[in-house]
PDB file of C-alpha atoms and ligand atoms in Angstrom:
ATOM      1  CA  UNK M 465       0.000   0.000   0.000  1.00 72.00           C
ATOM      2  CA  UNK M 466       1.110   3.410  -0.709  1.00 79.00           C
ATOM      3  CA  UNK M 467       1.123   6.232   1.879  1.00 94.00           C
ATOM      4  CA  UNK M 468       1.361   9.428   1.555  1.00 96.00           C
ATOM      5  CA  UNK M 469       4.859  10.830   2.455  1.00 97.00           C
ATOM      6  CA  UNK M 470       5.070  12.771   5.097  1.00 98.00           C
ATOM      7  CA  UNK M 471       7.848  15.325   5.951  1.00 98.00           C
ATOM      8  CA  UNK M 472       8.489  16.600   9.686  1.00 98.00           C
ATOM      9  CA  UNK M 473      10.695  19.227  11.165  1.00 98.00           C
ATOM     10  CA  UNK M 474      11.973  19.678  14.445  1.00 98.00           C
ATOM     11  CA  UNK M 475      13.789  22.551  15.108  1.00 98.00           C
ATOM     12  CA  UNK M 476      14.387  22.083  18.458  1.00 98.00           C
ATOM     13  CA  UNK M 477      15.872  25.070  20.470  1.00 98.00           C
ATOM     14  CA  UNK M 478      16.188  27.024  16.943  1.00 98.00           C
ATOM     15  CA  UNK M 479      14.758  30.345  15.757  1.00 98.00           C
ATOM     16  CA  UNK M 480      13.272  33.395  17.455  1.00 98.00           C
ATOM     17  CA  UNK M 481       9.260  34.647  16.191  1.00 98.00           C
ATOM     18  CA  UNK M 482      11.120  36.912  13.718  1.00 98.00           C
ATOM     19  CA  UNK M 483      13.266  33.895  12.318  1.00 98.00           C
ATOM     20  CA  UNK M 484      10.706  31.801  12.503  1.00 98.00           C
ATOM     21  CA  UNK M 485       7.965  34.083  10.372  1.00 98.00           C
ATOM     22  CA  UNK M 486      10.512  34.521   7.858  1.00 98.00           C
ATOM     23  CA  UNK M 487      11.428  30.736   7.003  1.00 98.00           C
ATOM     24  CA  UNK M 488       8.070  29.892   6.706  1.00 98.00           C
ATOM     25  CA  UNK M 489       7.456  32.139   4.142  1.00 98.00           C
ATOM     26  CA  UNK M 490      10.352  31.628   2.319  1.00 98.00           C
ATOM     27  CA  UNK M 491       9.656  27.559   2.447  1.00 98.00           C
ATOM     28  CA  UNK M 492       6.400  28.194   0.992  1.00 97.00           C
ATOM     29  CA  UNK M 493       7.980  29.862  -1.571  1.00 97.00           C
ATOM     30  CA  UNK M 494      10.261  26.827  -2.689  1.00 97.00           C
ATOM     31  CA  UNK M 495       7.362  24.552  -2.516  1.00 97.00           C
ATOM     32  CA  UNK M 496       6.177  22.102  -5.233  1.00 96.00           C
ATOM     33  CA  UNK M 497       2.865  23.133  -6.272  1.00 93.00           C
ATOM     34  CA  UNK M 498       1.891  20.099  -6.839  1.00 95.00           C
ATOM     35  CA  UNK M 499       3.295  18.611  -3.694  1.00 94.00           C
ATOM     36  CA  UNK M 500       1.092  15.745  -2.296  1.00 93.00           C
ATOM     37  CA  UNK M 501       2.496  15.276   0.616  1.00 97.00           C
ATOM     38  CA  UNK M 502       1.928  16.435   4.298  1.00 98.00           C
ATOM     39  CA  UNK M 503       4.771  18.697   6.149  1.00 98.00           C
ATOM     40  CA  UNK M 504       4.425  19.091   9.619  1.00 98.00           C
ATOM     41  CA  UNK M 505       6.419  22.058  11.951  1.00 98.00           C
ATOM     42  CA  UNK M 506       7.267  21.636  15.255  1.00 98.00           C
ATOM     43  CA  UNK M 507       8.711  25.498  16.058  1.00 98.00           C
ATOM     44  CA  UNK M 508       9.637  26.373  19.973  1.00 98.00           C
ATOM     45  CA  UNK M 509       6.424  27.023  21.512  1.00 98.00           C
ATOM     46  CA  UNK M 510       7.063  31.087  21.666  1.00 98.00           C
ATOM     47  CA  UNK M 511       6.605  30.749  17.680  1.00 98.00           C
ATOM     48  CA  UNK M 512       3.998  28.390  17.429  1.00 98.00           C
ATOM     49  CA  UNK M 513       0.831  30.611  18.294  1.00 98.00           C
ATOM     50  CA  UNK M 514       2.416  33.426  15.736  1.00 98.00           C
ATOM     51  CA  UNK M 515       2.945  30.758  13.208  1.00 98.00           C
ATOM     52  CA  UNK M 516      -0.256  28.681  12.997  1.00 98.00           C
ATOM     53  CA  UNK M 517      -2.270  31.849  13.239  1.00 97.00           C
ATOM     54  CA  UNK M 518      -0.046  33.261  10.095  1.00 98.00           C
ATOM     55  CA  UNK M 519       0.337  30.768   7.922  1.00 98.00           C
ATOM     56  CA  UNK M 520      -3.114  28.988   8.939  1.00 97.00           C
ATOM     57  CA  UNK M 521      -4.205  28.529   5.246  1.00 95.00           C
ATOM     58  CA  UNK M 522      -0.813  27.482   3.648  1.00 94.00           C
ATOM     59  CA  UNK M 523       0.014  23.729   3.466  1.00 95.00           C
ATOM     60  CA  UNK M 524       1.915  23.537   6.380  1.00 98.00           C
ATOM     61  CA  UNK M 525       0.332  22.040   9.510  1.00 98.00           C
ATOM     62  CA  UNK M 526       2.150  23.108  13.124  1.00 98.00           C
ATOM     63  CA  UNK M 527       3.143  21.168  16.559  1.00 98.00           C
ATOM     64  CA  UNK M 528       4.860  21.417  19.283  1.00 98.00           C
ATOM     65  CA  UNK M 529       7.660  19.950  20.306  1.00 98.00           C
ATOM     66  CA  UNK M 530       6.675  18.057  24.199  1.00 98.00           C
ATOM     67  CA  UNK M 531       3.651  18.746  26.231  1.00 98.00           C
ATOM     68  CA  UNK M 532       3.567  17.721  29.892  1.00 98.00           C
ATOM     69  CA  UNK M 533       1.997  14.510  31.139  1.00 98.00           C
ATOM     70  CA  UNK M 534      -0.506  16.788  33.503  1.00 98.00           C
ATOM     71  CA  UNK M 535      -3.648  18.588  32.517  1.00 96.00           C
ATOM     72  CA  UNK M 536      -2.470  21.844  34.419  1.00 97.00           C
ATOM     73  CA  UNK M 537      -0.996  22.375  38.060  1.00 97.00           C
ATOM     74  CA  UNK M 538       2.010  23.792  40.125  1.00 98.00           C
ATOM     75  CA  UNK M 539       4.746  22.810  37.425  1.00 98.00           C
ATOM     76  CA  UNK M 540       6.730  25.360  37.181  1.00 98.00           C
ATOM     77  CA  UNK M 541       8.456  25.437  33.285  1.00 97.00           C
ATOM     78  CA  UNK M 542       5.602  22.710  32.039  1.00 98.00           C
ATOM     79  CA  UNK M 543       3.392  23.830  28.852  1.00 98.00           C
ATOM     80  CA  UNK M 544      -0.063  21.683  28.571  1.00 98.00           C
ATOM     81  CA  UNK M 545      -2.356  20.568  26.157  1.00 98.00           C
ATOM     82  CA  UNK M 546      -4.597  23.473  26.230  1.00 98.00           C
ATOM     83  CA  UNK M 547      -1.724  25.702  25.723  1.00 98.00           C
ATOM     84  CA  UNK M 548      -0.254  24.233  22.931  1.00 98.00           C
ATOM     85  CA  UNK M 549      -3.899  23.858  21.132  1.00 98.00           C
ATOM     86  CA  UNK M 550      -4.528  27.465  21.524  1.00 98.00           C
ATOM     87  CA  UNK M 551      -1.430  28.488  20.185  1.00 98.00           C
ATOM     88  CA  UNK M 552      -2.371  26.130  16.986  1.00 98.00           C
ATOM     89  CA  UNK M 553      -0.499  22.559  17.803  1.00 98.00           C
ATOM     90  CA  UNK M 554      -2.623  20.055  15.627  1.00 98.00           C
ATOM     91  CA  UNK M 555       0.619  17.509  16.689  1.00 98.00           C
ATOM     92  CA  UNK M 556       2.903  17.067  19.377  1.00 98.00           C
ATOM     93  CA  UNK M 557       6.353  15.241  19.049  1.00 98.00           C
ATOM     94  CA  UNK M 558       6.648  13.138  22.039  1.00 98.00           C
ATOM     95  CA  UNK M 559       9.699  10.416  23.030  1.00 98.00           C
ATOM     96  CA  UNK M 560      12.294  12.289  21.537  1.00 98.00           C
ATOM     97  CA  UNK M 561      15.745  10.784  22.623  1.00 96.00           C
ATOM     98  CA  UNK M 562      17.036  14.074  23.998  1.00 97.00           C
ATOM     99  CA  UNK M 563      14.110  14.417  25.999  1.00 97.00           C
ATOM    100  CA  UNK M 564      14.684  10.287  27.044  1.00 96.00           C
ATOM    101  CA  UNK M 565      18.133  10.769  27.522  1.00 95.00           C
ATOM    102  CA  UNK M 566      19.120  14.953  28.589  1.00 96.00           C
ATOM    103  CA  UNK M 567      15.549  14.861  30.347  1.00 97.00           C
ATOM    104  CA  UNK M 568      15.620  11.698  31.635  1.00 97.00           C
ATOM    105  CA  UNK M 569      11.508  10.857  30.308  1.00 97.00           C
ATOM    106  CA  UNK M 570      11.190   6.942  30.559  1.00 97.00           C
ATOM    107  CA  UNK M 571       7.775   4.830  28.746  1.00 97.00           C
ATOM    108  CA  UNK M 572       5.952   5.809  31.425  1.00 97.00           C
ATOM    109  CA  UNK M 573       6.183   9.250  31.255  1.00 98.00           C
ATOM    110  CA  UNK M 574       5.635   9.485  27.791  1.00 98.00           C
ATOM    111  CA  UNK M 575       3.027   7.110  27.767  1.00 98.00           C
ATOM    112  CA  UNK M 576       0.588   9.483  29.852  1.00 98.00           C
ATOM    113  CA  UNK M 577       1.656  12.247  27.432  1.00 98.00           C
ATOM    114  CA  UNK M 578       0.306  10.688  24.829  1.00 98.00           C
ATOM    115  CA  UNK M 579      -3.171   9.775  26.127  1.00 98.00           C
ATOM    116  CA  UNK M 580      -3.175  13.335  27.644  1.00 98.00           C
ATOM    117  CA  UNK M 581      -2.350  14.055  23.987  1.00 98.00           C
ATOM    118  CA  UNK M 582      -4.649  11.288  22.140  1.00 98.00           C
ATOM    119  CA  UNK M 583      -7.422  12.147  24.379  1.00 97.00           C
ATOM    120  CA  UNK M 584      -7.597  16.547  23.306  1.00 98.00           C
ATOM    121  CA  UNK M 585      -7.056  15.256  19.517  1.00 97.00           C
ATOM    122  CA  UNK M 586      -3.773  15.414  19.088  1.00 98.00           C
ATOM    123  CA  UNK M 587      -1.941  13.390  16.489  1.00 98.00           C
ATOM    124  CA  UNK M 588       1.294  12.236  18.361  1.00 98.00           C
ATOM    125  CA  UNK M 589       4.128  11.787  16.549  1.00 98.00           C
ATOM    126  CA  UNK M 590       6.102   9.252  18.714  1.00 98.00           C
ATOM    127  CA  UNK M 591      10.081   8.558  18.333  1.00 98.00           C
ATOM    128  CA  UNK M 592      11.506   5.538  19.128  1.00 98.00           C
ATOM    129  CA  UNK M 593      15.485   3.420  18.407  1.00 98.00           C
ATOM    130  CA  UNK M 594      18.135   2.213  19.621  1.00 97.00           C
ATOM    131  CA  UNK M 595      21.536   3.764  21.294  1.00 96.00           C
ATOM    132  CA  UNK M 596      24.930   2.474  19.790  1.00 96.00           C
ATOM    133  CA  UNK M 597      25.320   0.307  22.261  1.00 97.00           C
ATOM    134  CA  UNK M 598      22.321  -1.181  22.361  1.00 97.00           C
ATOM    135  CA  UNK M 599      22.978  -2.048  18.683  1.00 96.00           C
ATOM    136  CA  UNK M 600      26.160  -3.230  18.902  1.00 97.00           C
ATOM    137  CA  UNK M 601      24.626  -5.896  21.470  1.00 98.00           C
ATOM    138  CA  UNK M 602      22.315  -6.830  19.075  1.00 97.00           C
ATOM    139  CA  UNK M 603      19.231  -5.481  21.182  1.00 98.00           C
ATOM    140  CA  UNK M 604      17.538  -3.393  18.288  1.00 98.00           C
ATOM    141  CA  UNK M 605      14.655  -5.010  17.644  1.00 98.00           C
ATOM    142  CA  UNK M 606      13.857  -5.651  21.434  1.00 98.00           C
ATOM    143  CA  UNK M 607      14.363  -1.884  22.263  1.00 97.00           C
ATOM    144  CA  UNK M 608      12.150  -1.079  20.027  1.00 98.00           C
ATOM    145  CA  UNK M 609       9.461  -3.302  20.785  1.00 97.00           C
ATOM    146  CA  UNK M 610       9.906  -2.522  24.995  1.00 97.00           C
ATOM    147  CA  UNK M 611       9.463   1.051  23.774  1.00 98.00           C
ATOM    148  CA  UNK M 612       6.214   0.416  21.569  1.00 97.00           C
ATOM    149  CA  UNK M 613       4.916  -1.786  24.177  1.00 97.00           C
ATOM    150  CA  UNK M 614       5.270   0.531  27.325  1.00 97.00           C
ATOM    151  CA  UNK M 615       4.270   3.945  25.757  1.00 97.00           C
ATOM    152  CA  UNK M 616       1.148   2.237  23.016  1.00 96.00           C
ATOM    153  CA  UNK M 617      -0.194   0.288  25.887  1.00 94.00           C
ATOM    154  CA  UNK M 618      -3.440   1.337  26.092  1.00 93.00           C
ATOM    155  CA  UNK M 619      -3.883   3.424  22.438  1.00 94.00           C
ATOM    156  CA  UNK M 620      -6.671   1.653  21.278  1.00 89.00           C
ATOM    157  CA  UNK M 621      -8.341   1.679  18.057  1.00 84.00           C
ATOM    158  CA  UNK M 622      -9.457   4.611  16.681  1.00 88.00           C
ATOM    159  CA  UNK M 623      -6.946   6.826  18.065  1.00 93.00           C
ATOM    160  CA  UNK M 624      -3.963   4.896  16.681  1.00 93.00           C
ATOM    161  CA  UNK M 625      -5.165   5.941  13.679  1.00 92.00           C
ATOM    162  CA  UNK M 626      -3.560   9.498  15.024  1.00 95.00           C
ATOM    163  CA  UNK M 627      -0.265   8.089  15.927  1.00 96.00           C
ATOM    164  CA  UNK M 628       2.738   8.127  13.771  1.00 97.00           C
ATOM    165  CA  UNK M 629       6.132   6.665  14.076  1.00 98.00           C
ATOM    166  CA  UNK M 630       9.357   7.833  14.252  1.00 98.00           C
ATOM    167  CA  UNK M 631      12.111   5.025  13.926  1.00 98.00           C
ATOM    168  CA  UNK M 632      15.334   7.238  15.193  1.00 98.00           C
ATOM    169  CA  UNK M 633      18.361   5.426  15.941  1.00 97.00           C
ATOM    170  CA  UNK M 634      20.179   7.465  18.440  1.00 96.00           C
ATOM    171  CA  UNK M 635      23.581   7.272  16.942  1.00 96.00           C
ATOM    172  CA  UNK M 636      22.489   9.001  14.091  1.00 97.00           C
ATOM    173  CA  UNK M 637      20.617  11.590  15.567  1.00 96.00           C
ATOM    174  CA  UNK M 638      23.031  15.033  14.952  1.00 94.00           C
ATOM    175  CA  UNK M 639      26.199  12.842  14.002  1.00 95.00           C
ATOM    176  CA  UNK M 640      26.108  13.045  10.749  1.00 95.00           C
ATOM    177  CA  UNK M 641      25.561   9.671  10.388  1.00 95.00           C
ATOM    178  CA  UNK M 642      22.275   8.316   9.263  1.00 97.00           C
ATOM    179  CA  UNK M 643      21.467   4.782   8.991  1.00 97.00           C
ATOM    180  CA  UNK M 644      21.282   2.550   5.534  1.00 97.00           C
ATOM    181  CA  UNK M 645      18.174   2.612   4.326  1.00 98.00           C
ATOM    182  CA  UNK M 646      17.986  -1.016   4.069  1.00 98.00           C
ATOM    183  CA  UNK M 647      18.731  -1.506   7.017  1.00 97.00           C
ATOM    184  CA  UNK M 648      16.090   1.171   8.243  1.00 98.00           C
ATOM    185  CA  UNK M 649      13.828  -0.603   5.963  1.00 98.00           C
ATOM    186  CA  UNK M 650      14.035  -3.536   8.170  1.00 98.00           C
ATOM    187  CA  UNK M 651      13.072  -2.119  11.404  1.00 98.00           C
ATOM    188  CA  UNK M 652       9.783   0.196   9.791  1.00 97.00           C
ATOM    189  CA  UNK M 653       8.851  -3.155   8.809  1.00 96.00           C
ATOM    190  CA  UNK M 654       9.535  -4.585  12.022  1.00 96.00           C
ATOM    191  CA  UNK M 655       7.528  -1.881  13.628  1.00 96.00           C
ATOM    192  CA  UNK M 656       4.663  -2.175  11.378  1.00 94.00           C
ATOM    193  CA  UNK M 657       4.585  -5.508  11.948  1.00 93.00           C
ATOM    194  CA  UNK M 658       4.348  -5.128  15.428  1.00 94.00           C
ATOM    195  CA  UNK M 659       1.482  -2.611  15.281  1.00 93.00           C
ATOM    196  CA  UNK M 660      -0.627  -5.197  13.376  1.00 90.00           C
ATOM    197  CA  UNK M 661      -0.305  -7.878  15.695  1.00 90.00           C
ATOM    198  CA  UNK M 662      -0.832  -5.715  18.989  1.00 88.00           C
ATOM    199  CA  UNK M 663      -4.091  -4.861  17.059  1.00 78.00           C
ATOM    200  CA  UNK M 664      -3.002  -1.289  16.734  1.00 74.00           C
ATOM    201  CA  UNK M 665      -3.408  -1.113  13.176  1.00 69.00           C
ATOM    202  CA  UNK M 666      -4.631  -3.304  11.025  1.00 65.00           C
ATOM    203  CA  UNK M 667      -5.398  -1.906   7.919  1.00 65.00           C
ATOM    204  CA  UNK M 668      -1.395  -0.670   6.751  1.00 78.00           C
ATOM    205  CA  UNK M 669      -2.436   2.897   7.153  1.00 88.00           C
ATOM    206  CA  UNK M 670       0.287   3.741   9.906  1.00 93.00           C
ATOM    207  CA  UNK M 671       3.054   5.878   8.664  1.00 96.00           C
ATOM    208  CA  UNK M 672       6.780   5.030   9.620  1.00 97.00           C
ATOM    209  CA  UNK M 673       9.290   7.773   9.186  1.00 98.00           C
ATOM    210  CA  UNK M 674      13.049   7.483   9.170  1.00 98.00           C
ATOM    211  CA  UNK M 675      14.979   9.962  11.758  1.00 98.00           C
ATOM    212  CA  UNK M 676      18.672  10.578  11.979  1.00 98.00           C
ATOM    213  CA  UNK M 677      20.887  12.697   9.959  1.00 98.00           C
ATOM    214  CA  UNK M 678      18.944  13.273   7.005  1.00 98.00           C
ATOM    215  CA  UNK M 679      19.660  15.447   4.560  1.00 98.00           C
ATOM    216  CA  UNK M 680      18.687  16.540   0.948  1.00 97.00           C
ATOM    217  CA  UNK M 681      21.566  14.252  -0.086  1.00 97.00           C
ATOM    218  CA  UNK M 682      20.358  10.934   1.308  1.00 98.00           C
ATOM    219  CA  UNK M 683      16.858  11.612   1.729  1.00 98.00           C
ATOM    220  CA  UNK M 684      16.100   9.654  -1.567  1.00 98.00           C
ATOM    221  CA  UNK M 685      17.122   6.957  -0.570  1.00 98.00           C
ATOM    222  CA  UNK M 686      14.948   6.552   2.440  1.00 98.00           C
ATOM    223  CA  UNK M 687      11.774   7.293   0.825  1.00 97.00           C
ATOM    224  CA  UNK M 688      12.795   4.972  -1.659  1.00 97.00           C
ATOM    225  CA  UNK M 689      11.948   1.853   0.833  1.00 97.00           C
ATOM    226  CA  UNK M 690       8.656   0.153   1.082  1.00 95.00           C
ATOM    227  CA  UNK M 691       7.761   0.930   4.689  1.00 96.00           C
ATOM    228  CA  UNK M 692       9.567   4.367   4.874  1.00 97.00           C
ATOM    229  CA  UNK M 693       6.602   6.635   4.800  1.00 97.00           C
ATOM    230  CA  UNK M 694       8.843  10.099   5.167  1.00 98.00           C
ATOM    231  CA  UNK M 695      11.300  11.628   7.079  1.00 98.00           C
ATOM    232  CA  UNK M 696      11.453  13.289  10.529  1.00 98.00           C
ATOM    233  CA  UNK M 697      14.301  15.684   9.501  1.00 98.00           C
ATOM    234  CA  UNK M 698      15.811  18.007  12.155  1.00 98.00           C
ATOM    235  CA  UNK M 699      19.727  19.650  11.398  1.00 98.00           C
ATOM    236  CA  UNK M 700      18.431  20.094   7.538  1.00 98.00           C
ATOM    237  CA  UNK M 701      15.076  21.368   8.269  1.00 98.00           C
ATOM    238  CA  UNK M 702      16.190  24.514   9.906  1.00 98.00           C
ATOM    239  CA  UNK M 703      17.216  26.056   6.168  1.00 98.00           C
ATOM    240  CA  UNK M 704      13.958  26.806   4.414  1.00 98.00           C
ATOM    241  CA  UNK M 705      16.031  25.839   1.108  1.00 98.00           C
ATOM    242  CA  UNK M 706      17.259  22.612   1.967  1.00 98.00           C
ATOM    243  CA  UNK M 707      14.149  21.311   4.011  1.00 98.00           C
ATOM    244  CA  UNK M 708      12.047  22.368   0.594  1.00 98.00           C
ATOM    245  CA  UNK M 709      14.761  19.938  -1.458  1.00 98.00           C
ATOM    246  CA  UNK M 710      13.719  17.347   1.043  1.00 98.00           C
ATOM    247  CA  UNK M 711       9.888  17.850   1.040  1.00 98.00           C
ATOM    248  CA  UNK M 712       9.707  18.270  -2.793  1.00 97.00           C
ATOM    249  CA  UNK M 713      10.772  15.080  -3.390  1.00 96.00           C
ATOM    250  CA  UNK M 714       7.319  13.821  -1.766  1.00 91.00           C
TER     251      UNK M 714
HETATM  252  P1  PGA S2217      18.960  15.401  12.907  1.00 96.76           P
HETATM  253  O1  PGA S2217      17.845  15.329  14.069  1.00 96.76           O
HETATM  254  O2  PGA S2217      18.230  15.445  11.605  1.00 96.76           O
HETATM  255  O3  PGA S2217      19.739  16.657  13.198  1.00 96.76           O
HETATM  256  O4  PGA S2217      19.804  14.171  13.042  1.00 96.76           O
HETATM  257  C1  PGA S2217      16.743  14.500  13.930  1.00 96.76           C
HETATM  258  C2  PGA S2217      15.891  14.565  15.158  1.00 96.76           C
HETATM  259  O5  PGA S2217      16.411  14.770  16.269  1.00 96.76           O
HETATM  260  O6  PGA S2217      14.656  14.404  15.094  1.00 96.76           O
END
């Protein structure tokens, strides 16, 4: 089955309002016009609200980048749901490994963000892979399926149906170094696979995207692969002209 591609950006701690305004409409410039594909934007939260309300009838759909696990309270620093859905998120990134690893978020965590998330109609864009050493011990696949396992545990049908995947090995996050694609390949399918037979998804609609050191280069040669569904692209999506090289290929 073919799905349609879809292209995400995290900027991560990148770009002030002003910066922010001006890529946007710059990308939109670049863009295909007969792009069928989805891009989603997940600015720092000071830009979202500017940014969704701006650009609200342009192609681009907007997220944020974490949302807390609570539905408000005394946590000082924490945004919630209802703050990033006024200020425009339709999709929050959740899992990311610096906010597993610098943050210290484990499954648990992140699995009540994403109900919190799931349940105010979110979609949830959620990353999972593997550290280097984990790999190197040959632990991939069971990472991966610990991970799916503890934060999907009770994402029932229909919501799954607003979940997507990020396969990110860790090692290739920021290094430079992104994975083969065949090898990638392997582990969407793995994940897929898994999805299906924990009755998350059963009718091939879920999209898998590939993480890690893309760039307009390589990019290709990830969508290329059957169960690579797009890209979650962060170093190379803060240019406006190189993230449009990457979407246009969609
Ligand atoms: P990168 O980041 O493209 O700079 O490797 C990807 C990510 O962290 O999502």
């Amino acid at each position: 089955m073919k799905r349609r591609h879809l292209f995400a950006a995290n900027w991560k701690m990148h770009k002030t309002v002003e910066q922010a305004e001006r890529y946007i409409k710059q990308l939109q410039l670049c863009l295909r016009s007969d792009l069928a594909a989805d891009i989603f934007i997940a600015p720092p939260f000071t830009a979202l609200y500017s940014l969704a309300h701006l650009f609200a009838n342009g192609p681009i759909v907007f997220g944020a980048q974490n949302v807390s696990d609570q539905f408000e309270g005394a946590l000082t620093g924490e945004i919630s749901v209802n703050m990033i859905i006024e200020g425009g998120a339709r999709f929050v990134i959740l899992g990311h490994s610096e906010r597993r690893h610098i943050f210290h978020e484990d499954n648990d965590f992140i699995q009540r963000k994403i109900m919190l998330a799931l349940q105010n109609n979110l979609e949830v864009l959620l990353c999972v892979g593997e550290t280097a050493v984990e790999r190197s011990a040959g632990k991939t696949f069971q990472v991966i399926a610990e991970q799916l396992k503890n934060c999907l545990k009770d994402v029932r049908e229909p919501d799954f149906k607003r979940v997507t995947i990020a396969y990110e090995p860790i090692w290739a996050i920021g290094s430079g170094q992104a994975a083969n694609p065949k090898d990638a390949q392997e582990i969407h399918a793995f994940i897929r696979q898994w999805c299906t037979k924990n009755e998350k998804n059963n009718q091939e609609s879920l999209r898998v995207l590939y993480g890690g050191s893309v760039n307009s280069r390589n990019a290709a040669n990830f969508l290329n692969e059957e169960d690579i569904d797009g890209l979650l692209v962060g170093t190379a999506s803060l240019d406006p002209n190189t993230f449009s090289e990457i979407v246009n290929l969609g």
